[in-house]
Amino acid sequence: MAFEITDKNIDFNEIDVYLQSLKFYTILSKIIRNKMLIILEETISNILKYSFNDTKNCFIKVNIDIDAEYIKIRIIDNCMEFNPINYENPEKLFFAEQLRDGGNGIALIKCYADKLVYNRNYNCNIFDIWLNYKK
Amino acid sequence: MKITKKQTGEFLVLNIEGKIDMSNYVSAEAEVVEIINAGNKNIIMNCQELEYVSSAGLRVFLTALKKVKALGGKIAVCHLNDDLQEAFEVSSFASIFKVFPDLEGALNS
């Protein structure tokens, strides 16, 4: 079952509702559920913040599949080209004054995912995120 | 998300429950700022009942840290679960916040 966003002003609680509607949701651990939620929230909020344009019929589509080992999340959007894999993690910081509130979302995605693949096809960003739910 | 307060010695302990994410971080941040602005400059953020924090939620911690530091106060965090600990490591928060495994350790900081 797919989840689609066409409006910038989404209610982020809908992502959790979508996850809970997945047939395999109940077999997943709380840790995996939280990681899925964070990955979706961070990816979608980044797209909405940096490349989504209400006036250009933008969409974001999320599809999630499962196999014997992995949760496979595919996020497709027709917004401006953006490869999150190329985004550098914030450098290690040691002073409060250096802390910033940007960049942590993508760093979290990279930390939680077991495999990330990005492609740009037919003017769409296609971001595949694999999560091992067996380990 | 729910925040309850308890004054313990020199610290105001904020017991944070539930989740802080894109859907509620603005109100969570406003609540924490209001508490600090009321003159509470020594804060412990007790995360024992906090289940989920996204990067939006991390901003609430960052705002609290900056506010408290500006007032010359102290801030500590305790009871991070594994996910939260990981988020703190990834974001460098772990090297800047005083993080304690339990409330007792934080109160003695």
Short mmCIF file of C-alpha atoms in Angstrom, two decimals:
data_model
loop_
_atom_site.label_atom_id
_atom_site.label_comp_id
_atom_site.label_asym_id
_atom_site.label_seq_id
_atom_site.Cartn_x
_atom_site.Cartn_y
_atom_site.Cartn_z
CA MET A 1 0.00 0.00 0.00
CA ALA A 2 1.42 3.38 -0.96
CA PHE A 3 1.31 6.67 0.89
CA GLU A 4 1.19 9.85 -1.14
CA ILE A 5 1.76 13.48 -0.25
CA THR A 6 0.68 16.31 -2.53
CA ASP A 7 0.34 19.12 -0.02
CA LYS A 8 3.19 20.80 1.81
CA ASN A 9 1.12 21.22 4.97
CA ILE A 10 0.85 17.60 5.93
CA ASP A 11 0.03 16.26 9.33
CA PHE A 12 3.12 14.23 10.27
CA ASN A 13 0.95 11.97 12.43
CA GLU A 14 -0.34 10.54 9.14
CA ILE A 15 3.03 8.85 8.60
CA ASP A 16 2.61 6.88 11.81
CA VAL A 17 -0.97 5.99 10.84
CA TYR A 18 0.31 4.75 7.47
CA LEU A 19 2.97 2.61 9.12
CA GLN A 20 0.43 1.10 11.47
CA SER A 21 -1.73 0.14 8.50
CA LEU A 22 1.01 -2.07 7.03
CA LYS A 23 0.14 -5.76 7.26
CA PHE A 24 3.55 -6.69 8.67
CA TYR A 25 3.69 -3.81 11.19
CA THR A 26 2.82 -6.00 14.17
CA ILE A 27 5.74 -8.39 13.62
CA LEU A 28 8.27 -5.57 13.80
CA SER A 29 10.06 -4.60 16.99
CA LYS A 30 9.49 -1.20 18.53
CA ILE A 31 13.06 -0.25 17.62
CA ILE A 32 12.46 -1.00 13.93
CA ARG A 33 9.11 0.81 14.00
CA ASN A 34 10.77 3.89 15.46
CA LYS A 35 13.59 3.73 12.92
CA MET A 36 11.11 3.49 10.05
CA LEU A 37 9.20 6.44 11.43
CA ILE A 38 12.33 8.55 11.84
CA ILE A 39 13.58 7.67 8.35
CA LEU A 40 10.24 8.65 6.81
CA GLU A 41 9.82 11.80 8.89
CA GLU A 42 13.35 13.00 8.18
CA THR A 43 13.25 12.24 4.45
CA ILE A 44 9.81 13.72 3.88
CA SER A 45 10.47 16.83 5.97
CA ASN A 46 13.70 17.43 4.02
CA ILE A 47 11.94 17.14 0.69
CA LEU A 48 9.14 19.44 1.86
CA LYS A 49 11.59 21.96 3.26
CA TYR A 50 14.10 22.11 0.42
CA SER A 51 12.57 21.00 -2.85
CA PHE A 52 8.80 20.71 -2.71
CA ASN A 53 6.87 23.33 -4.64
CA ASP A 54 3.10 23.59 -4.14
CA THR A 55 2.63 25.27 -7.48
CA LYS A 56 4.31 22.60 -9.58
CA ASN A 57 2.12 19.58 -8.87
CA CYS A 58 4.77 18.04 -6.70
CA PHE A 59 4.21 14.68 -5.12
CA ILE A 60 6.00 12.38 -2.73
CA LYS A 61 5.14 8.68 -2.84
CA VAL A 62 6.17 6.19 -0.21
CA ASN A 63 6.04 2.44 -0.65
CA ILE A 64 7.21 -0.13 1.84
CA ASP A 65 7.86 -3.82 1.22
CA ILE A 66 9.27 -6.57 3.32
CA ASP A 67 11.25 -9.71 2.56
CA ALA A 68 12.76 -12.34 4.82
CA GLU A 69 15.42 -9.96 6.11
CA TYR A 70 14.78 -6.37 5.09
CA ILE A 71 12.19 -3.63 5.20
CA LYS A 72 12.50 -1.85 1.87
CA ILE A 73 11.33 1.74 1.87
CA ARG A 74 11.09 3.51 -1.49
CA ILE A 75 10.45 7.25 -1.55
CA ILE A 76 9.82 8.83 -4.95
CA ASP A 77 9.30 12.53 -5.53
CA ASN A 78 9.15 14.73 -8.60
CA CYS A 79 10.68 17.71 -6.84
CA MET A 80 14.03 19.39 -7.36
CA GLU A 81 16.97 16.99 -7.66
CA PHE A 82 18.38 16.14 -4.26
CA ASN A 83 20.62 13.24 -3.35
CA PRO A 84 20.66 12.87 0.44
CA ILE A 85 23.49 10.36 0.26
CA ASN A 86 25.83 13.10 -0.93
CA TYR A 87 24.90 15.30 2.00
CA GLU A 88 27.82 15.36 4.41
CA ASN A 89 27.13 14.53 8.03
CA PRO A 90 27.63 17.38 10.48
CA GLU A 91 31.16 17.32 11.80
CA LYS A 92 31.79 16.09 15.32
CA LEU A 93 31.32 19.02 17.67
CA PHE A 94 32.45 19.63 21.21
CA PHE A 95 31.06 23.04 22.17
CA ALA A 96 27.43 24.02 22.64
CA GLU A 97 27.92 27.20 20.65
CA GLN A 98 28.80 25.12 17.59
CA LEU A 99 25.67 23.00 17.72
CA ARG A 100 23.20 23.65 14.97
CA ASP A 101 19.74 22.30 14.38
CA GLY A 102 20.22 21.37 10.73
CA GLY A 103 21.71 18.31 9.10
CA ASN A 104 20.95 15.89 11.88
CA GLY A 105 17.99 14.34 10.06
CA ILE A 106 20.01 12.97 7.18
CA ALA A 107 22.74 11.88 9.59
CA LEU A 108 20.10 9.87 11.48
CA ILE A 109 18.87 8.25 8.26
CA LYS A 110 22.43 7.23 7.37
CA CYS A 111 22.96 5.90 10.86
CA TYR A 112 19.79 3.79 10.97
CA ALA A 113 19.66 2.43 7.42
CA ASP A 114 21.55 -0.68 6.40
CA LYS A 115 21.63 0.31 2.75
CA LEU A 116 20.81 3.51 0.87
CA VAL A 117 20.47 3.86 -2.89
CA TYR A 118 19.61 7.06 -4.76
CA ASN A 119 18.68 7.39 -8.41
CA ARG A 120 17.33 10.24 -10.52
CA ASN A 121 15.05 8.95 -13.30
CA TYR A 122 12.32 10.63 -15.35
CA ASN A 123 12.76 13.85 -13.34
CA CYS A 124 12.10 12.01 -10.12
CA ASN A 125 14.26 11.40 -7.07
CA ILE A 126 14.12 7.71 -6.14
CA PHE A 127 15.46 7.00 -2.71
CA ASP A 128 15.65 3.38 -1.52
CA ILE A 129 16.29 2.66 2.12
CA TRP A 130 16.84 -0.84 3.44
CA LEU A 131 16.44 -1.72 7.08
CA ASN A 132 17.44 -5.12 8.40
CA TYR A 133 14.71 -6.09 10.84
CA LYS A 134 16.27 -9.43 11.77
CA LYS A 135 19.48 -8.31 13.42
CA MET B 1 4.14 14.51 24.49
CA LYS B 2 3.78 15.57 28.08
CA ILE B 3 6.18 17.41 30.38
CA THR B 4 5.80 17.28 34.13
CA LYS B 5 8.00 19.26 36.50
CA LYS B 6 9.45 18.49 39.89
CA GLN B 7 11.85 20.66 41.86
CA THR B 8 14.54 18.47 43.42
CA GLY B 9 17.26 20.35 45.24
CA GLU B 10 18.78 22.95 42.97
CA PHE B 11 17.38 21.30 39.83
CA LEU B 12 14.01 21.45 38.18
CA VAL B 13 13.48 17.95 36.78
CA LEU B 14 11.48 17.84 33.56
CA ASN B 15 9.98 14.40 33.04
CA ILE B 16 9.33 14.13 29.33
CA GLU B 17 6.87 11.50 28.13
CA GLY B 18 5.86 10.22 24.70
CA LYS B 19 7.41 11.47 21.51
CA ILE B 20 8.83 14.71 20.15
CA ASP B 21 8.71 14.93 16.39
CA MET B 22 7.69 17.23 13.54
CA SER B 23 4.10 17.19 14.70
CA ASN B 24 4.71 18.63 18.15
CA TYR B 25 8.25 20.00 18.51
CA VAL B 26 7.08 23.63 18.26
CA SER B 27 4.80 23.33 21.28
CA ALA B 28 7.38 21.24 23.17
CA GLU B 29 10.04 23.88 22.52
CA ALA B 30 7.70 26.68 23.62
CA GLU B 31 6.88 24.84 26.82
CA VAL B 32 10.54 24.28 27.70
CA VAL B 33 11.44 27.89 26.90
CA GLU B 34 8.60 29.14 29.08
CA ILE B 35 9.86 27.02 31.97
CA ILE B 36 13.42 28.32 31.65
CA ASN B 37 12.30 31.91 31.15
CA ALA B 38 10.37 31.63 34.41
CA GLY B 39 13.76 31.58 36.15
CA ASN B 40 14.55 27.87 36.19
CA LYS B 41 18.17 27.86 35.07
CA ASN B 42 19.21 24.45 36.45
CA ILE B 43 17.40 21.81 34.48
CA ILE B 44 17.46 18.02 34.23
CA MET B 45 15.67 16.53 31.25
CA ASN B 46 14.57 13.10 32.39
CA CYS B 47 13.90 10.96 29.31
CA GLN B 48 12.86 7.77 31.07
CA GLU B 49 9.38 7.93 29.50
CA LEU B 50 10.46 9.52 26.23
CA GLU B 51 9.95 6.94 23.49
CA TYR B 52 10.84 8.72 20.31
CA VAL B 53 12.78 11.77 19.18
CA SER B 54 13.42 12.82 15.59
CA SER B 55 15.82 15.58 14.57
CA ALA B 56 12.97 18.05 15.15
CA GLY B 57 12.81 16.80 18.72
CA LEU B 58 16.55 17.23 19.13
CA ARG B 59 15.99 20.95 18.55
CA VAL B 60 14.07 21.12 21.81
CA PHE B 61 17.13 19.84 23.67
CA LEU B 62 19.36 22.25 21.79
CA THR B 63 17.13 25.22 22.57
CA ALA B 64 17.03 24.28 26.25
CA LEU B 65 20.82 23.98 26.36
CA LYS B 66 21.35 27.37 24.75
CA LYS B 67 18.79 29.09 26.99
CA VAL B 68 20.22 27.59 30.17
CA LYS B 69 23.79 28.43 29.19
CA ALA B 70 22.81 32.00 28.42
CA LEU B 71 21.47 32.27 31.99
CA GLY B 72 24.63 30.74 33.45
CA GLY B 73 22.76 27.65 34.59
CA LYS B 74 23.28 23.91 34.37
CA ILE B 75 21.56 21.31 32.26
CA ALA B 76 21.79 17.53 32.28
CA VAL B 77 19.99 14.70 30.52
CA CYS B 78 19.27 11.27 31.94
CA HIS B 79 17.68 7.92 31.09
CA LEU B 80 18.31 7.98 27.35
CA ASN B 81 17.08 4.76 25.73
CA ASP B 82 19.24 3.12 23.05
CA ASP B 83 17.59 5.00 20.18
CA LEU B 84 17.95 8.34 21.92
CA GLN B 85 21.54 7.59 22.85
CA GLU B 86 22.24 6.83 19.19
CA ALA B 87 20.57 10.07 18.09
CA PHE B 88 22.65 11.99 20.63
CA GLU B 89 25.84 10.36 19.35
CA VAL B 90 25.04 11.03 15.69
CA SER B 91 24.22 14.68 16.32
CA SER B 92 27.21 15.34 18.63
CA PHE B 93 24.80 16.14 21.46
CA ALA B 94 26.40 13.37 23.53
CA SER B 95 29.70 15.23 23.65
CA ILE B 96 28.09 18.52 24.66
CA PHE B 97 25.30 17.56 27.04
CA LYS B 98 26.01 16.01 30.41
CA VAL B 99 24.32 12.64 29.96
CA PHE B 100 23.66 10.34 32.90
CA PRO B 101 22.24 6.83 32.99
CA ASP B 102 19.88 7.72 35.83
CA LEU B 103 18.32 10.67 37.64
CA GLU B 104 20.45 10.23 40.74
CA GLY B 105 23.64 10.73 38.74
CA ALA B 106 22.21 13.85 37.12
CA LEU B 107 21.15 15.30 40.47
CA ASN B 108 24.68 14.85 41.78
CA SER B 109 26.27 16.58 38.81
#
